Amino acid sequence: MVSRVIPVQPFDLVLFGATGDLARRKILPALFHRFQIGQFDSNCRIIGSSRSDLTAEAFRSQTADAIREFGQDVETKAEEIAGFTALLDYVAVDARGENGWDAIHGKLREDAIRAFYLSVGPALFPDIARRLSETGIATPESRIVLEKPFGHDLASARGLNAALREHFEEQQIYRIDHYLGKETVQNLMALRFANSLFEPLWNSSHIDHVQITVAESIGIEGREEYYDKSGAMRDMVQNHLMQLLCLTAMEPPAHFAPNAVRDEKVKVIEALRPVAQASIARGQYRGKNGDGYRDHAGNPASRTESYIALKVEVANWRWAGTPFYLRTGKRLRERVSEIAVYFRDPPHNIFEGSGPIHGNVLVIRLQPDEGITLKTTIKDPGPGGMRLTGANLDMTFADELPESGRPQDAYERLIMDVIRGNQTLFMRGDEVEAAWAWADPIIAGWQDTGEAPQPYDSGSAGPDDSLLLIHRDGRRWRSIGT
Ligand code: BG6
């Protein structure tokens, strides 16, 4: 197979929060895999940093463990891990004090791309950004990468944006939403804008409604401190589901270029109608023997939702009359993320008495088994006259394109884009603010009423209220698992 790997330029990446969970599970293994396939070599450096006093050797050995534990299931030779960890260095730094900054400065090269990855809580973003700038560590060409959550509401997101912009230009700022790095999310743009088949039908004249589902089977174990203050709306809808909605609903940008794409996404967010509380269903998982949300949260009175479903309307020419139903939750029956586009039935059924027409549904599967399915109606083969039946045109990318190799983790693509200086798959400041401006009144709505989320059983498809939400409109959710 011809290698499709395009090497990036030499870089020095400083990873703040290097001993944290995300760094160990995602960021460092992602970097390793791109090293393994030769996208960068020994001319690059990764400088881990955190509060902990750690030697570079200890950081290398922790990273090797993390790669073995969380790296992808691909053949990995010990010398590959050793080659990668040889690029690592470590500096203990006090984000709010003086310690460590000179040492970081001393390790950076003049002629390498500088990227600062803040895998830390947002409360530290302003302090680290200021230090990087005041010490001269960050140059006008440096990139700064911010992990989610980007704020807790509109006011805090505005505050963060303002604090960052005191030291960095917008084109240096990379706000991560890892959903944008998922292969199928990018494929959604290819499907819509590189094929002529779908776009003429992609509007309310032909599409009845859209369902966007991100169902998880895991709970919140271990993340209670963050999650119980956030809930599914802040944790998933304001960012990940919003991105899926934007890419599904946006107008074709003139170019596949960062601002052209992001301009169109912002227009979608700005066209969203406020959501009435009657168009929302919130749930909280319950479980036996201390295995419910409130047990995991350590908060017996918690009113935080671990599930949310909403009916969302994009009030513009293309989508008026076509609702988007969004749902996401933890501890559901299966892990499924997908976008299902329901086309309207044909205007007239010439096959009356031959069985129902199975409406066309285009399902874009993000995970597991990335791929696309188109539900169609065909003649039931064989004798028996004209009988209609449903059949799927099904494409699982791994089967169709086996040469594309192992599935890529979203972080791999995103980190390499930072080094390449391509912001297309990162959220712009105004985009994040627009998403909070939409989400804030929704959250305030249930905070005002003080209503508790409806309990649902772990391993189920979510609370009953979410069924009612869509049944009221004469529609049904696609099933989550079997
Ligand atoms: C994170 C959320 O951003 O995304 C988590 O904070 C969630 O709560 C995760 O579990 C889901 O990501 P993925 O890639 O596993 O679908």
Coordinates of C-alpha atoms in Angstrom, one line a residue, residues 18-393:
A18 CA 0.5 15.6 31.3
T19 CA -0.1 13.2 34.2
G20 CA -3.9 13.6 34.0
D21 CA -6.4 11.1 32.8
L22 CA -7.0 12.5 29.3
A23 CA -3.3 12.8 28.6
R24 CA -2.8 9.1 29.6
R25 CA -5.9 7.7 27.9
K26 CA -6.0 9.8 24.7
I27 CA -3.4 12.4 24.0
L28 CA -0.2 10.5 24.6
P29 CA -1.4 7.3 22.9
A30 CA -2.6 9.4 19.9
L31 CA 0.8 11.0 19.6
F32 CA 2.4 7.6 19.8
H33 CA 0.4 6.2 17.0
R34 CA 1.2 9.1 14.7
F35 CA 4.9 8.6 15.6
Q36 CA 4.5 4.9 14.9
I37 CA 3.3 5.5 11.3
G38 CA 6.1 8.0 10.7
Q39 CA 4.2 11.2 10.7
F40 CA 6.9 12.7 12.9
D41 CA 10.3 11.5 14.0
S42 CA 13.0 12.2 16.5
N43 CA 13.1 15.8 15.4
C44 CA 10.1 16.5 17.5
R45 CA 9.7 16.9 21.3
I46 CA 6.9 16.5 23.7
I47 CA 7.4 18.2 27.0
G48 CA 5.1 17.0 29.7
S49 CA 4.2 19.3 32.5
S50 CA 2.1 19.3 35.6
R51 CA 2.3 20.2 39.2
S52 CA 3.8 16.8 40.2
D53 CA 7.5 16.6 40.8
L54 CA 8.5 13.9 38.4
T55 CA 11.8 13.1 36.6
A56 CA 11.8 12.9 32.8
E57 CA 12.6 9.3 33.2
A58 CA 9.5 8.6 35.4
F59 CA 7.3 10.5 32.9
R60 CA 8.7 8.3 30.0
S61 CA 8.0 5.2 31.9
Q62 CA 4.4 6.3 32.9
T63 CA 3.8 7.2 29.2
A64 CA 5.0 3.8 28.1
D65 CA 2.6 2.2 30.5
A66 CA -0.2 4.4 29.2
I67 CA 0.5 3.4 25.6
R68 CA 0.4 -0.2 26.6
E69 CA -2.8 0.2 28.5
F70 CA -4.8 2.6 26.3
G71 CA -3.1 2.5 22.9
Q72 CA -4.8 0.9 20.0
D73 CA -4.8 -2.8 19.5
V74 CA -2.1 -2.8 16.8
E75 CA 1.2 -4.5 16.7
T76 CA 3.5 -2.4 18.8
K77 CA 7.2 -3.2 19.1
A78 CA 9.0 -2.3 22.3
E79 CA 11.5 -0.3 20.3
E80 CA 8.7 1.8 18.8
I81 CA 7.6 2.8 22.3
A82 CA 11.2 3.4 23.3
G83 CA 11.7 5.6 20.2
F84 CA 8.6 7.6 21.1
T85 CA 9.4 8.0 24.8
A86 CA 12.9 9.2 23.9
L87 CA 11.2 12.4 22.5
L88 CA 9.6 13.1 25.9
D89 CA 10.8 15.4 28.6
Y90 CA 9.2 16.7 31.7
V91 CA 9.1 20.0 33.7
A92 CA 7.1 20.5 36.9
V93 CA 5.4 23.8 36.7
D94 CA 3.3 25.9 39.0
A95 CA 0.6 27.3 36.8
R96 CA -0.2 30.2 39.1
G97 CA 3.4 30.8 40.4
E98 CA 6.9 31.3 39.1
N99 CA 8.3 27.8 39.2
G100 CA 9.1 25.9 36.0
W101 CA 8.5 28.5 33.4
D102 CA 12.2 29.3 32.7
A103 CA 12.9 25.6 32.5
I104 CA 10.2 25.2 29.8
H105 CA 11.6 28.2 28.0
G106 CA 15.0 26.7 28.0
K107 CA 13.8 23.5 26.4
L108 CA 12.2 25.1 23.3
R109 CA 13.9 25.5 20.0
E110 CA 13.8 28.6 17.9
D111 CA 13.1 26.8 14.6
A112 CA 10.4 24.3 15.7
I113 CA 6.7 24.9 15.7
R114 CA 5.5 25.6 19.3
A115 CA 2.2 24.2 20.5
F116 CA 0.9 24.4 24.1
Y117 CA -1.7 21.9 24.9
L118 CA -3.8 22.8 28.0
S119 CA -5.3 19.5 29.1
V120 CA -6.3 21.2 32.4
G121 CA -9.4 22.6 33.9
P122 CA -10.6 25.9 32.3
A123 CA -9.9 27.8 35.5
L124 CA -6.2 27.5 34.7
F125 CA -6.5 28.6 31.0
P126 CA -6.1 32.4 31.7
D127 CA -3.1 32.0 34.1
I128 CA -1.2 29.6 31.8
A129 CA -2.0 31.8 28.7
R130 CA -0.7 34.8 30.5
R131 CA 2.5 33.1 31.7
L132 CA 3.2 31.8 28.2
S133 CA 2.9 35.2 26.8
E134 CA 4.6 37.3 29.5
T135 CA 7.7 35.0 29.7
G136 CA 8.1 35.1 25.9
I137 CA 7.6 31.3 25.7
A138 CA 4.8 31.8 23.2
T139 CA 5.7 33.5 19.9
P140 CA 3.2 35.0 17.5
E141 CA 3.4 31.7 15.5
S142 CA 2.7 29.4 18.5
R143 CA -0.5 27.5 18.9
I144 CA -2.5 27.1 22.1
V145 CA -4.9 24.2 22.4
L146 CA -7.7 24.1 24.9
E147 CA -9.6 21.1 26.1
K148 CA -13.3 21.1 26.8
P149 CA -15.2 22.2 28.8
F150 CA -14.8 25.7 27.4
G151 CA -16.7 27.5 30.1
H152 CA -19.8 26.6 32.1
D153 CA -22.1 29.1 30.5
L154 CA -22.0 32.1 28.2
A155 CA -20.5 34.5 30.7
S156 CA -17.6 32.2 31.6
A157 CA -17.0 31.3 28.0
R158 CA -16.8 35.0 27.2
G159 CA -14.5 35.5 30.1
L160 CA -12.2 32.8 28.8
N161 CA -12.2 34.1 25.3
A162 CA -11.3 37.6 26.5
A163 CA -8.5 36.3 28.7
L164 CA -7.0 34.3 25.9
R165 CA -7.3 37.1 23.3
E166 CA -5.2 39.3 25.6
H167 CA -2.2 37.1 24.7
F168 CA -3.1 35.1 21.6
E169 CA -4.8 35.9 18.2
E170 CA -7.8 33.8 17.3
Q171 CA -5.9 32.0 14.6
Q172 CA -3.5 30.7 17.3
I173 CA -6.3 29.3 19.4
Y174 CA -7.5 25.7 18.9
R175 CA -10.6 24.8 21.0
I176 CA -11.0 21.1 20.9
D177 CA -14.3 19.3 20.4
H178 CA -13.0 15.8 19.8
Y179 CA -16.2 14.8 17.9
L180 CA -14.9 16.9 15.1
G181 CA -11.9 14.7 14.8
K182 CA -14.0 11.5 14.4
E183 CA -13.7 10.1 10.9
T184 CA -17.4 9.8 10.2
V185 CA -18.1 13.4 11.4
Q186 CA -15.7 14.6 8.7
N187 CA -17.3 12.0 6.4
L188 CA -20.6 13.8 6.9
M189 CA -19.2 16.8 5.1
A190 CA -17.8 14.6 2.3
L191 CA -21.1 12.8 1.9
R192 CA -23.1 16.0 1.7
F193 CA -20.7 18.1 -0.4
A194 CA -18.7 15.7 -2.5
N195 CA -21.8 13.8 -3.8
S196 CA -24.5 15.3 -5.9
L197 CA -27.1 12.7 -4.8
F198 CA -28.0 14.0 -1.4
E199 CA -27.8 17.8 -1.4
P200 CA -30.8 18.5 -3.7
L201 CA -32.9 16.5 -1.2
W202 CA -31.3 18.0 1.9
N203 CA -34.1 20.3 3.0
S204 CA -37.5 20.4 4.6
S205 CA -39.3 19.6 1.4
H206 CA -37.8 16.1 1.4
I207 CA -36.6 15.5 4.9
D208 CA -39.3 14.8 7.5
H209 CA -37.0 15.0 10.6
V210 CA -33.5 14.2 11.8
Q211 CA -32.5 12.2 14.9
I212 CA -29.1 12.7 16.4
T213 CA -28.2 10.1 19.1
V214 CA -25.2 9.8 21.2
A215 CA -25.9 6.9 23.6
E216 CA -23.3 5.6 26.0
S217 CA -23.3 2.5 28.1
I218 CA -20.8 3.8 30.6
G219 CA -21.9 5.9 33.6
I220 CA -20.1 8.8 35.3
E221 CA -18.0 6.7 37.6
G222 CA -14.9 8.6 38.6
R223 CA -15.9 11.9 37.1
E224 CA -18.6 12.9 39.6
E225 CA -17.0 16.1 40.7
Y226 CA -17.1 17.6 37.2
Y227 CA -20.2 15.8 35.9
D228 CA -22.6 16.5 38.8
K229 CA -22.1 20.3 38.1
S230 CA -22.5 19.9 34.4
G231 CA -25.0 17.2 33.4
A232 CA -25.7 15.9 29.9
M233 CA -26.7 19.3 28.5
R234 CA -23.4 21.0 29.2
D235 CA -21.3 17.9 28.9
M236 CA -22.6 16.6 25.5
V237 CA -25.3 18.8 23.9
Q238 CA -23.7 22.2 24.0
N239 CA -20.7 20.9 22.2
H240 CA -20.7 17.4 20.6
L241 CA -24.3 17.1 19.6
M242 CA -24.3 20.8 18.6
Q243 CA -21.4 20.1 16.2
L244 CA -23.3 17.1 14.7
L245 CA -26.3 19.3 14.3
C246 CA -24.3 22.1 12.7
L247 CA -22.6 19.8 10.2
T248 CA -25.9 18.2 9.2
A249 CA -27.8 21.4 8.9
M250 CA -25.3 23.9 7.6
E251 CA -25.2 25.4 4.1
P252 CA -22.4 24.3 1.8
P253 CA -19.4 26.5 2.5
A254 CA -17.7 28.0 -0.5
H255 CA -14.4 26.2 0.4
F256 CA -13.3 23.6 2.8
A257 CA -11.4 26.2 4.7
P258 CA -11.4 27.0 8.5
N259 CA -13.4 30.2 8.5
A260 CA -15.7 29.3 5.6
V261 CA -16.8 26.1 7.4
R262 CA -17.1 27.8 10.8
D263 CA -19.0 30.7 9.4
E264 CA -21.7 28.3 8.2
K265 CA -21.8 26.5 11.5
V266 CA -22.3 29.7 13.5
K267 CA -25.2 30.6 11.2
V268 CA -27.0 27.3 12.1
I269 CA -26.5 28.0 15.9
E270 CA -27.8 31.5 15.5
A271 CA -30.9 30.2 13.6
L272 CA -31.9 27.8 16.5
R273 CA -35.2 28.6 18.1
P274 CA -35.3 28.8 21.9
V275 CA -36.4 25.4 23.2
A276 CA -39.5 25.3 25.4
Q277 CA -39.3 23.1 28.5
A278 CA -42.1 21.0 27.0
S279 CA -39.7 20.0 24.2
I280 CA -37.2 18.6 26.6
A281 CA -37.0 15.3 28.5
R282 CA -34.4 14.9 31.2
G283 CA -33.5 11.7 32.9
Q284 CA -31.2 10.3 35.6
Y285 CA -30.1 6.6 35.7
R286 CA -30.9 4.5 38.6
G287 CA -29.4 1.1 39.6
K288 CA -29.6 -1.4 42.3
N289 CA -27.1 -1.8 45.2
G290 CA -25.5 1.6 45.1
D291 CA -25.1 1.6 41.3
G292 CA -27.3 4.5 40.4
Y293 CA -26.4 8.0 39.3
R294 CA -26.9 9.5 42.8
D295 CA -24.6 6.8 44.3
H296 CA -21.9 7.5 41.7
A297 CA -22.3 11.2 42.1
G298 CA -22.1 10.9 45.9
N299 CA -25.0 13.2 46.0
P300 CA -28.3 11.6 47.2
A301 CA -30.3 14.7 46.2
S302 CA -28.7 15.4 42.9
R303 CA -30.9 16.9 40.2
T304 CA -28.3 16.6 37.5
E305 CA -29.4 14.9 34.3
S306 CA -27.5 12.0 32.9
Y307 CA -29.9 11.9 29.9
I308 CA -31.5 14.5 27.8
A309 CA -33.6 14.6 24.7
L310 CA -34.7 17.8 23.0
K311 CA -36.7 18.7 19.9
V312 CA -34.7 21.5 18.2
E313 CA -35.8 23.7 15.4
V314 CA -33.5 25.4 12.9
A315 CA -35.5 28.4 11.9
N316 CA -34.2 29.1 8.4
W317 CA -35.4 28.7 4.8
R318 CA -33.9 25.2 4.4
W319 CA -35.1 23.6 7.6
A320 CA -38.4 25.3 8.6
G321 CA -40.8 22.5 9.4
T322 CA -38.2 19.8 9.9
P323 CA -37.4 19.1 13.5
F324 CA -34.1 17.8 14.8
Y325 CA -34.5 15.4 17.7
L326 CA -31.3 15.2 19.8
R327 CA -30.7 12.7 22.6
T328 CA -27.8 11.6 24.7
G329 CA -27.4 9.7 27.9
K330 CA -25.2 7.5 30.1
R331 CA -25.8 4.0 31.2
L332 CA -28.0 3.3 28.2
R333 CA -28.5 -0.1 26.6
E334 CA -25.6 0.2 24.1
R335 CA -23.0 2.6 22.9
V336 CA -24.4 4.0 19.7
S337 CA -23.7 7.4 18.0
E338 CA -25.5 8.1 14.8
I339 CA -27.3 10.7 12.7
A340 CA -30.5 9.4 11.1
V341 CA -32.1 11.5 8.4
Y342 CA -35.7 10.5 7.8
F343 CA -36.9 11.3 4.3
R344 CA -40.6 12.0 3.6
D345 CA -42.7 9.3 2.1
P346 CA -43.3 9.4 -1.7
P347 CA -46.3 11.7 -2.5
H348 CA -48.4 8.9 -3.8
N349 CA -48.3 5.2 -3.2
I350 CA -49.1 3.2 -6.4
F351 CA -48.6 -0.1 -4.5
E352 CA -51.6 0.1 -2.2
G353 CA -52.3 -3.4 -0.8
S354 CA -48.7 -4.5 -1.4
G355 CA -47.5 -3.7 2.1
P356 CA -46.3 -0.5 3.6
I357 CA -43.6 1.7 2.1
H358 CA -40.6 1.7 4.4
G359 CA -39.6 5.3 4.3
N360 CA -36.0 6.1 3.3
V361 CA -33.7 6.7 6.3
L362 CA -30.1 7.6 5.8
V363 CA -28.1 6.6 8.9
I364 CA -24.6 7.9 9.4
R365 CA -23.0 5.8 12.1
L366 CA -20.2 7.4 14.1
Q367 CA -19.6 4.5 16.4
P368 CA -19.3 1.6 16.7
D369 CA -18.8 0.3 13.1
E370 CA -18.4 3.6 11.3
G371 CA -20.4 3.6 8.2
I372 CA -23.6 4.5 6.3
T373 CA -26.9 2.7 5.8
L374 CA -29.7 3.7 3.5
K375 CA -33.0 2.1 4.4
T376 CA -35.0 1.5 1.2
T377 CA -38.2 -0.2 0.1
I378 CA -37.9 -3.0 -2.5
K379 CA -40.0 -5.7 -4.0
D380 CA -39.9 -8.8 -1.8
P381 CA -37.9 -11.2 -4.2
G382 CA -39.5 -14.4 -5.5
P383 CA -43.1 -15.4 -6.2
G384 CA -46.1 -14.0 -4.5
G385 CA -46.8 -10.9 -6.7
M386 CA -45.9 -7.4 -5.8
R387 CA -45.1 -7.3 -2.2
L388 CA -43.0 -4.6 -0.6
T389 CA -40.3 -5.1 2.0
G390 CA -37.6 -3.0 3.6
A391 CA -34.0 -3.5 2.8
N392 CA -30.8 -1.7 3.7
L393 CA -28.0 -0.5 1.5

